[in-house]
Coordinates of C-alpha atoms and ligand atoms in Angstrom, one line a residue:
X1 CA 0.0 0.0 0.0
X2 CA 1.3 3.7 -1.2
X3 CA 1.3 6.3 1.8
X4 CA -1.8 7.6 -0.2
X5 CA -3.7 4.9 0.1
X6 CA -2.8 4.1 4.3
X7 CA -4.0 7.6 4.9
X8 CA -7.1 7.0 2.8
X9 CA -7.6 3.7 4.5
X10 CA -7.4 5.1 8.1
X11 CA -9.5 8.1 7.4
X12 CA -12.1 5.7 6.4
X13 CA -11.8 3.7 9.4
X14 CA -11.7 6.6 11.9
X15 CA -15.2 6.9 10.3
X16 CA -15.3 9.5 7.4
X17 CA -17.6 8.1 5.2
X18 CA -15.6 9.8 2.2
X19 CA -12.1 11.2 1.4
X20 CA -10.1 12.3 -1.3
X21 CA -6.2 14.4 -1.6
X22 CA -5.7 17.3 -3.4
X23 CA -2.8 19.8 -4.0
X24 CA -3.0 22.8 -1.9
X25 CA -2.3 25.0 -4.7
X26 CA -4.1 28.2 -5.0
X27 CA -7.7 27.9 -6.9
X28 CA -7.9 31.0 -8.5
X29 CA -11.0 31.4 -10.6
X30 CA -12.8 29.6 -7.3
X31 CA -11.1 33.0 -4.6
X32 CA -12.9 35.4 -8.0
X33 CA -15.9 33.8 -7.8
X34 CA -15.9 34.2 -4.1
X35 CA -14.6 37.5 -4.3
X36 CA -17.7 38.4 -6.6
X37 CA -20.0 37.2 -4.5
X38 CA -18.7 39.3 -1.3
X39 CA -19.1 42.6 -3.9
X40 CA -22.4 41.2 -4.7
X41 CA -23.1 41.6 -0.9
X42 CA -24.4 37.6 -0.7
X43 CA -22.4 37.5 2.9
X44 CA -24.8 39.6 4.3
X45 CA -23.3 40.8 7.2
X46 CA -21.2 37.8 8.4
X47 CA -17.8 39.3 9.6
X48 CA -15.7 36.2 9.6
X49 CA -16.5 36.2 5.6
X50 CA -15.0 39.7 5.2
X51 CA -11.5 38.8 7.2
X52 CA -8.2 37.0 6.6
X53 CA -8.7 36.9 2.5
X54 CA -5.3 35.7 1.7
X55 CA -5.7 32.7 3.2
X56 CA -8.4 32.1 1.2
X57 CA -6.9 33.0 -1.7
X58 CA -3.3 31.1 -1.4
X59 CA -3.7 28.3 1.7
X60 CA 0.6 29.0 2.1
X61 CA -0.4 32.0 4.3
X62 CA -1.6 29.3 6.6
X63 CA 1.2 26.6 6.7
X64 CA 4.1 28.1 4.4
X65 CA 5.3 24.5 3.4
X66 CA 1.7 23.5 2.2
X67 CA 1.6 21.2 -0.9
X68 CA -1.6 19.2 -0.1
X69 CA -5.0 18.9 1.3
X70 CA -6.4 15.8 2.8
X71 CA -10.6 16.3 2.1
X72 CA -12.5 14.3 4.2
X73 CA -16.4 14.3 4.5
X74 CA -19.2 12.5 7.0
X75 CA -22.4 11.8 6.5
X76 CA -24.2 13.9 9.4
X77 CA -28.1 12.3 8.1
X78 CA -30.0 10.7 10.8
X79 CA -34.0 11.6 9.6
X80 CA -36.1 13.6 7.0
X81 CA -35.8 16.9 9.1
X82 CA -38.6 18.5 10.5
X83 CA -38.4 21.7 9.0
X84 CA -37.9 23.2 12.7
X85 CA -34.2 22.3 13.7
X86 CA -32.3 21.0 11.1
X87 CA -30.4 17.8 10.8
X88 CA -27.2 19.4 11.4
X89 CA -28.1 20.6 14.4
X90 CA -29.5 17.7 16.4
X91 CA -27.1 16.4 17.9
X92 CA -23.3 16.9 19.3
X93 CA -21.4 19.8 17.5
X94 CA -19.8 18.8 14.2
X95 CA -16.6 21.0 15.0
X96 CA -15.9 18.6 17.9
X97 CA -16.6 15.8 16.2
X98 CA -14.6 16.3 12.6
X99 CA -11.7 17.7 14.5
X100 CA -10.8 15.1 16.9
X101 CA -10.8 12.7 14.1
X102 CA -8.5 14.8 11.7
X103 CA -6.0 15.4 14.7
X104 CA -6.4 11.5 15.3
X105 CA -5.4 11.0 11.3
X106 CA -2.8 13.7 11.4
X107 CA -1.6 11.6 14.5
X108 CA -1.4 8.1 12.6
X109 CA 0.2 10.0 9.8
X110 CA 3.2 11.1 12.3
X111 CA 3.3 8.4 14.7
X112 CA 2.6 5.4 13.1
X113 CA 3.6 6.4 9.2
X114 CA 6.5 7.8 10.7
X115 CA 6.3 11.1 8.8
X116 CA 8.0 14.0 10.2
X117 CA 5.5 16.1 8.3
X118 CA 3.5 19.6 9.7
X119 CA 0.1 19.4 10.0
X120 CA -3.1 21.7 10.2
X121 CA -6.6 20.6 10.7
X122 CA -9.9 22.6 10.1
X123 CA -13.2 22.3 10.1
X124 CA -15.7 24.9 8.8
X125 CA -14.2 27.6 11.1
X126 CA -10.7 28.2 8.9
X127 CA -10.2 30.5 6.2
X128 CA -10.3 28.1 3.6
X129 CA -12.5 27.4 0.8
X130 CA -13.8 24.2 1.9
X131 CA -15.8 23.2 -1.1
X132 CA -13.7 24.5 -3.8
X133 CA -10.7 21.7 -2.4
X134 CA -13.5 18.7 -1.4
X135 CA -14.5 19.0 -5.2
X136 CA -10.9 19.2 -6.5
X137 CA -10.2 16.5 -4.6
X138 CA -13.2 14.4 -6.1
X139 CA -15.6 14.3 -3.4
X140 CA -18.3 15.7 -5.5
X141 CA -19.7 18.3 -7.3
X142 CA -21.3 21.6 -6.3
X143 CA -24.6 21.6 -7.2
X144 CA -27.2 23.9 -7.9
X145 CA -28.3 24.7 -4.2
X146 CA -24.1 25.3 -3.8
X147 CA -23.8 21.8 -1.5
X148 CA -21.1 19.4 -2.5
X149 CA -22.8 16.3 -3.3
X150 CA -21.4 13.0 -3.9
X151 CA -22.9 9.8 -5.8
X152 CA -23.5 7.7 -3.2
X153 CA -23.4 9.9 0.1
X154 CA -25.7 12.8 -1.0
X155 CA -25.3 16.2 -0.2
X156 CA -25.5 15.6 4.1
X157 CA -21.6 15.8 4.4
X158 CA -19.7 17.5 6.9
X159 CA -16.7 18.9 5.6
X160 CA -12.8 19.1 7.4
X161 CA -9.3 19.0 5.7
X162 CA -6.0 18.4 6.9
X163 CA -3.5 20.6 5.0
X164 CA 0.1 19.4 5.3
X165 CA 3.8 19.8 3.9
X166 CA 3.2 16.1 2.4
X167 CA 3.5 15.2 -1.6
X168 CA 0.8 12.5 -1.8
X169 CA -0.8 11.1 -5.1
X170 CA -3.7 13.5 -6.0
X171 CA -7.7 12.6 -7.0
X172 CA -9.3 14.5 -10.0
X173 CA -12.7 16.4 -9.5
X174 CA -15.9 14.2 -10.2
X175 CA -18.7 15.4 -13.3
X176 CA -21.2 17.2 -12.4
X177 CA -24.9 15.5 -11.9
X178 CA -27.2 18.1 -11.8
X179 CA -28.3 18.1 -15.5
X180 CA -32.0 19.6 -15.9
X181 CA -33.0 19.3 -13.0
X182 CA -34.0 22.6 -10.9
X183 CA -35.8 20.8 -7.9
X184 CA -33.5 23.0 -5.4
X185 CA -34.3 26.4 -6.7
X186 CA -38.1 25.9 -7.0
X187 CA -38.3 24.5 -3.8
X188 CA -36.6 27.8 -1.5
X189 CA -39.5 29.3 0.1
X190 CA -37.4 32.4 -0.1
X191 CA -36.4 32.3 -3.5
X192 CA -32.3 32.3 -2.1
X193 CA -31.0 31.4 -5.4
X194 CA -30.5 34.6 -7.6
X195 CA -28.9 31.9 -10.4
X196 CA -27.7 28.6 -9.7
X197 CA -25.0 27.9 -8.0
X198 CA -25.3 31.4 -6.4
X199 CA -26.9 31.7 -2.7
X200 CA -28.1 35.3 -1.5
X201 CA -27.1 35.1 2.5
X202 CA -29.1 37.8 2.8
X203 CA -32.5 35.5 1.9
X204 CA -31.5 32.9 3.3
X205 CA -33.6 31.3 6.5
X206 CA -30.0 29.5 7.3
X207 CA -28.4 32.7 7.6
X208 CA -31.4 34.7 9.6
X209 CA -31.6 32.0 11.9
X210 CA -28.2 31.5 13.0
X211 CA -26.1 34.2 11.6
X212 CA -28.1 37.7 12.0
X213 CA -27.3 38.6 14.8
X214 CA -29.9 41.3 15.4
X215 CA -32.6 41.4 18.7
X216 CA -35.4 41.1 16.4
X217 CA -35.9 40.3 12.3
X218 CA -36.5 43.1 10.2
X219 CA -40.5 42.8 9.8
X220 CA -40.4 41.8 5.9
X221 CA -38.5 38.3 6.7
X222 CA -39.9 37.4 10.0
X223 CA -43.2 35.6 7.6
X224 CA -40.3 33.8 5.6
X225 CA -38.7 32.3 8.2
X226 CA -41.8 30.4 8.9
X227 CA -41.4 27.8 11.7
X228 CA -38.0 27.0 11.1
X229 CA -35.8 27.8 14.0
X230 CA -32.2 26.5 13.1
X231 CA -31.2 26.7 9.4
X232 CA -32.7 25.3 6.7
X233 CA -32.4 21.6 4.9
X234 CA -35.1 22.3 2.1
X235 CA -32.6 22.7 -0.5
X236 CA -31.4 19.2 0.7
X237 CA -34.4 17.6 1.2
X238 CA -35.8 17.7 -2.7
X239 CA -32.6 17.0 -4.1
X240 CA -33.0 13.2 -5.6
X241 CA -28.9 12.2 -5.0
X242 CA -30.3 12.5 -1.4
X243 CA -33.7 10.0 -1.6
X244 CA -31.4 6.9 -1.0
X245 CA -29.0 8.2 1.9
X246 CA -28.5 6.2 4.3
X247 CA -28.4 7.0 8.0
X248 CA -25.1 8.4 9.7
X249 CA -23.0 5.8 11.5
X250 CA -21.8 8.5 14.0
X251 CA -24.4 8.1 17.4
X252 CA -23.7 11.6 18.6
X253 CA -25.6 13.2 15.3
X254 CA -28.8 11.8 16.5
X255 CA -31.3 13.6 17.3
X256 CA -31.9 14.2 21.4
X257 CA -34.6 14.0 23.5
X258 CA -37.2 16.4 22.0
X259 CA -35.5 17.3 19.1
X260 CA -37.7 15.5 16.5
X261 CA -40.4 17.4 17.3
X262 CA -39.4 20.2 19.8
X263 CA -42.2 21.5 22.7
X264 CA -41.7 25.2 21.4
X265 CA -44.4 26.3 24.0
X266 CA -42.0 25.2 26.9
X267 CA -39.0 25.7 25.6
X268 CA -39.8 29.5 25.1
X269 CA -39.7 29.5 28.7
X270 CA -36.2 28.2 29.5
X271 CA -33.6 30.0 31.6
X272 CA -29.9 30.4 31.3
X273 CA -29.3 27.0 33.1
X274 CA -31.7 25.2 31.3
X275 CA -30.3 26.3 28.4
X276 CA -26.2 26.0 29.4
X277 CA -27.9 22.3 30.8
X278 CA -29.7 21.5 27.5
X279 CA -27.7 22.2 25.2
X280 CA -24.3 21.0 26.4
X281 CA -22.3 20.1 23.6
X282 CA -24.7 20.9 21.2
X283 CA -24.1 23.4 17.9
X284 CA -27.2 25.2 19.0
X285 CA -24.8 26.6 22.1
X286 CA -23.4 29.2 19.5
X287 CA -27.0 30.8 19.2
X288 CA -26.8 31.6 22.8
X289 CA -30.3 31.9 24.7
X290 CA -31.4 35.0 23.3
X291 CA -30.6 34.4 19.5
X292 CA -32.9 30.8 20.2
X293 CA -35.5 32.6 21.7
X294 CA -35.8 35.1 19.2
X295 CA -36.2 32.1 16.7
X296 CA -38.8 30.6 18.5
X297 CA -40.5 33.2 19.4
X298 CA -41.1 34.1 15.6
X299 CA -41.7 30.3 14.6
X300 CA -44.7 30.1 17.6
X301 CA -46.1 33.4 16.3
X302 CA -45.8 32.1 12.7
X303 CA -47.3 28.9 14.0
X304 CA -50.5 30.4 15.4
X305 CA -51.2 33.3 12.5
X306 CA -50.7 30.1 10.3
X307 CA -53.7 28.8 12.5
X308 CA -55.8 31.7 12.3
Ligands
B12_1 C1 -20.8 31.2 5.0 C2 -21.3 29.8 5.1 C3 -22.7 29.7 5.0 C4 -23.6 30.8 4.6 C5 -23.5 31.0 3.1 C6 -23.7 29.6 2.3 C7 -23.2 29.6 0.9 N1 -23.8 28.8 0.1 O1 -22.2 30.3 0.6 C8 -25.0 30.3 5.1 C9 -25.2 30.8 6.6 C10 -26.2 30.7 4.3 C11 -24.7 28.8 5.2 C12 -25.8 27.8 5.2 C13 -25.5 26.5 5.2 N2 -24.4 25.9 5.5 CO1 -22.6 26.8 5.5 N3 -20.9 27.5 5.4 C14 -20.4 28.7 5.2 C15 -18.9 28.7 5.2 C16 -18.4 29.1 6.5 C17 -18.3 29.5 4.0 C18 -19.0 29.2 2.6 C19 -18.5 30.2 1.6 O2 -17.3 30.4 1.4 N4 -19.4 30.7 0.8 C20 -19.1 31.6 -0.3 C21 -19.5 30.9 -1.6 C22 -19.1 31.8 -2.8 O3 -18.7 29.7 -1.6 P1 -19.3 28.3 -1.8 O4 -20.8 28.3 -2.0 O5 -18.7 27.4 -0.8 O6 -18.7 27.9 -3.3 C23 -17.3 27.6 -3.5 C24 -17.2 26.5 -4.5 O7 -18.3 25.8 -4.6 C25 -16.7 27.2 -5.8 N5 -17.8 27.7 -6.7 C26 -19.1 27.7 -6.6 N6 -19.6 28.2 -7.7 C27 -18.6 28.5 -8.6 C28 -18.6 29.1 -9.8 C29 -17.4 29.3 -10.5 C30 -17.5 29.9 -11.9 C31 -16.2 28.9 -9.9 C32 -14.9 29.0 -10.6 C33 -16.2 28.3 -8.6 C34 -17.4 28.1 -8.0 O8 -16.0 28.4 -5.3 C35 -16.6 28.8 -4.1 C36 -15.6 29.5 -3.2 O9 -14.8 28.5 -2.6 C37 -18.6 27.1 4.9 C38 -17.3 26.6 5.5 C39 -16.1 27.1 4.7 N7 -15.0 27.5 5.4 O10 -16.1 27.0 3.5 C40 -19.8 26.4 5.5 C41 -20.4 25.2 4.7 C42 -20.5 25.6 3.3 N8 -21.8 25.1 5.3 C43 -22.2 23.9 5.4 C44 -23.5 23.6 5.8 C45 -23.8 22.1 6.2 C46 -24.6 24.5 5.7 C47 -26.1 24.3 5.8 C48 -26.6 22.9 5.3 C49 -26.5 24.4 7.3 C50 -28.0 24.4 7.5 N9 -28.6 23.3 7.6 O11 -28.6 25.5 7.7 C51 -26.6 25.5 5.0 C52 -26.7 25.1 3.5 C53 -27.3 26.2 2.7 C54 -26.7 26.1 1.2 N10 -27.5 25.7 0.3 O12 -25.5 26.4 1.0 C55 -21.2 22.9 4.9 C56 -21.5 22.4 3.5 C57 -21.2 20.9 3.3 C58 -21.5 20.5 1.9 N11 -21.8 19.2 1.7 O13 -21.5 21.3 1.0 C59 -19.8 23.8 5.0 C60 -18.7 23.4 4.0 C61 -19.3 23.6 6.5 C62 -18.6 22.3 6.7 N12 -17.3 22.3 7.0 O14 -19.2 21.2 6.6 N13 -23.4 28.5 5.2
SF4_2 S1 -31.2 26.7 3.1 FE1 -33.5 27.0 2.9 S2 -33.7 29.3 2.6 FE2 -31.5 28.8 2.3 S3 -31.3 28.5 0.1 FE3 -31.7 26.4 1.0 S4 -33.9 26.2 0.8 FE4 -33.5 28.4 0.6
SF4_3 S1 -31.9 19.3 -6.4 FE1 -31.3 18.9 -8.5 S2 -30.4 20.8 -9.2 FE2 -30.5 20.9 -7.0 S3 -28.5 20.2 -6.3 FE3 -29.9 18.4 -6.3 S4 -29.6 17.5 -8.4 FE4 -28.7 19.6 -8.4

């Protein structure tokens, strides 16, 4: 077995459901395309977006001696969502998760491989264009509703890399599978998609509810959020590579107690404690109390003016 192929093997057994190895080199047209959609004002108003460009743009501004990234992706699906909190959320954080299980690859890779090699692990949080690297390294395609899907795992896919001073044998980017199909866009209930493959933050029920960082909404999207209360899986949910994913092997993404169907009545009514108590663990933590109120809040008014 190649190094390639040990790495590969162990990130598989550590429980990443895919993987793939791409050179770390800049991707040029991918940092324009972002760039245009920061001038285009689709970031809304999420700081971290605005900060630390060149290591978007050239990942050597984070490790100097870079020459490729390890991709790695897990399935997070545990049940059709309920439109309320969405599957990402439900159970332990996904940050926690990924990144003990790169620093446990990056661990083999030195210790057991024998690599005196540099190593640096992310997950969502770096500057780094996550998506733009899974796909070169052939974990999918972006599709329409801007996920990276692959074949046989679907769209549900955390993401995390490992970049690192290692030359290892590189994958090529997979064809895209969208074709005619436009289930995505005509599903948004906030029409988010100004052209495929382009999502406006600033419509998006994702963003309001766990990004905007407001007291209240501004009145004209408070209708649109609907009942949702922590981002948004719609543009998941309709897409077909998803219809035969199978259920995440990783226990702590399943849902917990009350979070396939969440008693919104009671849980407007919880205190810091509860809350600290509650949520342990949980990615739902980041809201803090008064950002989940505020969603819930609007979801139980939406719920009732829905009854009327
Ligand atoms: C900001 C952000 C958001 C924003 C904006 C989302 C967006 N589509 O840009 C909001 C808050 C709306 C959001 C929502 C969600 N997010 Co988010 N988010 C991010 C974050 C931090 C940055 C994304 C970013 O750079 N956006 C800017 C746009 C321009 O980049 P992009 O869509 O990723 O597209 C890149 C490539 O696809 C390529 N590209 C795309 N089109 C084109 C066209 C051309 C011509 C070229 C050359 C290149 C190109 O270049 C782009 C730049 O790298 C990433 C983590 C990270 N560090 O990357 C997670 C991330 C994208 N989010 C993730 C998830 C899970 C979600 C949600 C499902 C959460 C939820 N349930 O609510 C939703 C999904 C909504 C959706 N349809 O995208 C996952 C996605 C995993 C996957 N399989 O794709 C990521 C990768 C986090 C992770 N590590 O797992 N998110
Ligand atoms: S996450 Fe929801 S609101 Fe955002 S683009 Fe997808 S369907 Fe639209
Ligand atoms: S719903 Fe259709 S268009 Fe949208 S991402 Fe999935 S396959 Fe592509």
């Amino acid at each position: 077995m190649t190094i390639t192929q040990k790495i590969k093997t162990k990130a598989l057994s550590l429980g990443f459901d895919v993987v793939g190895i791409t050179s770390a080199r800049p991707l040029e047209k991918d940092f324009h395309f972002f760039k245009w959609w920061l001038d285009k004002g689709y970031a809304a108003d999420i700081q971290y977006m605005y900060k630390k460009q060149e290591r978007r743009e050239n990942p050597h501004h984070i490790l100097e001696e870079v020459q490729s990234i390890i991709c790695c992706g897990m399935n997070y699906y545990t049940k059709p969502s309920q439109q309320k909190i969405s599957n990402y959320a439900w159970g332990d954080d996904y940050h926690d998760i990924l990144l003990e299980k790169l620093k446990q690859l990056s661990n083999f890779m030195k210790e057991e491989l024998s690599l005196n090699i540099q190593t640096k692990e992310y997950v969502d949080t770096g500057a780094i264009l996550e998506r733009s690297y899974a796909a070169q390294a052939g974990l999918g395609w972006i599709g329409k509703n801007t996920c990276l899907i692959n074949k046989e795992k679907g769209s549900y896919l955390f993401l995390g890399e490992i970049l690192t001073d290692l030359t290892l044998d590189y994958d090529k980017p997979v064809l895209d599978h969208c074709g005619t199909c436009t289930a995505c866009l005509d599903a948004c209930p906030t029409q988010a998609f100004p052209r495929p493959g382009v999502l406006d933050s600033t419509k998006c029920i994702s963003y309001w509810t766990l990004e905007y960082k407001g007291e209240n909404f501004p009145k004209e999207v408070e209708k649109k959020i609907g009942n949702h209360i922590v981002g948004c899986d719609i543009c998941q949910d309709v897409c077909p590579w998803n219809s035969k994913v199978k259920v995440s092997k990783e226990t702590s993404f399943y849902p917990r107690k009350d979070f396939n169907n969440p008693p919104l009545e009671t849980w407007q009514y919880m205190t810091e404690s509860d809350f600290r108590e509650n949520f342990r663990k949980s990615p739902l933590k980041r809201l803090k109390l008064k950002g989940l109120m505020r969603n819930i809040k609007n979801a139980l008014r939406n719920q009732h003016e829905h009854r009327k």
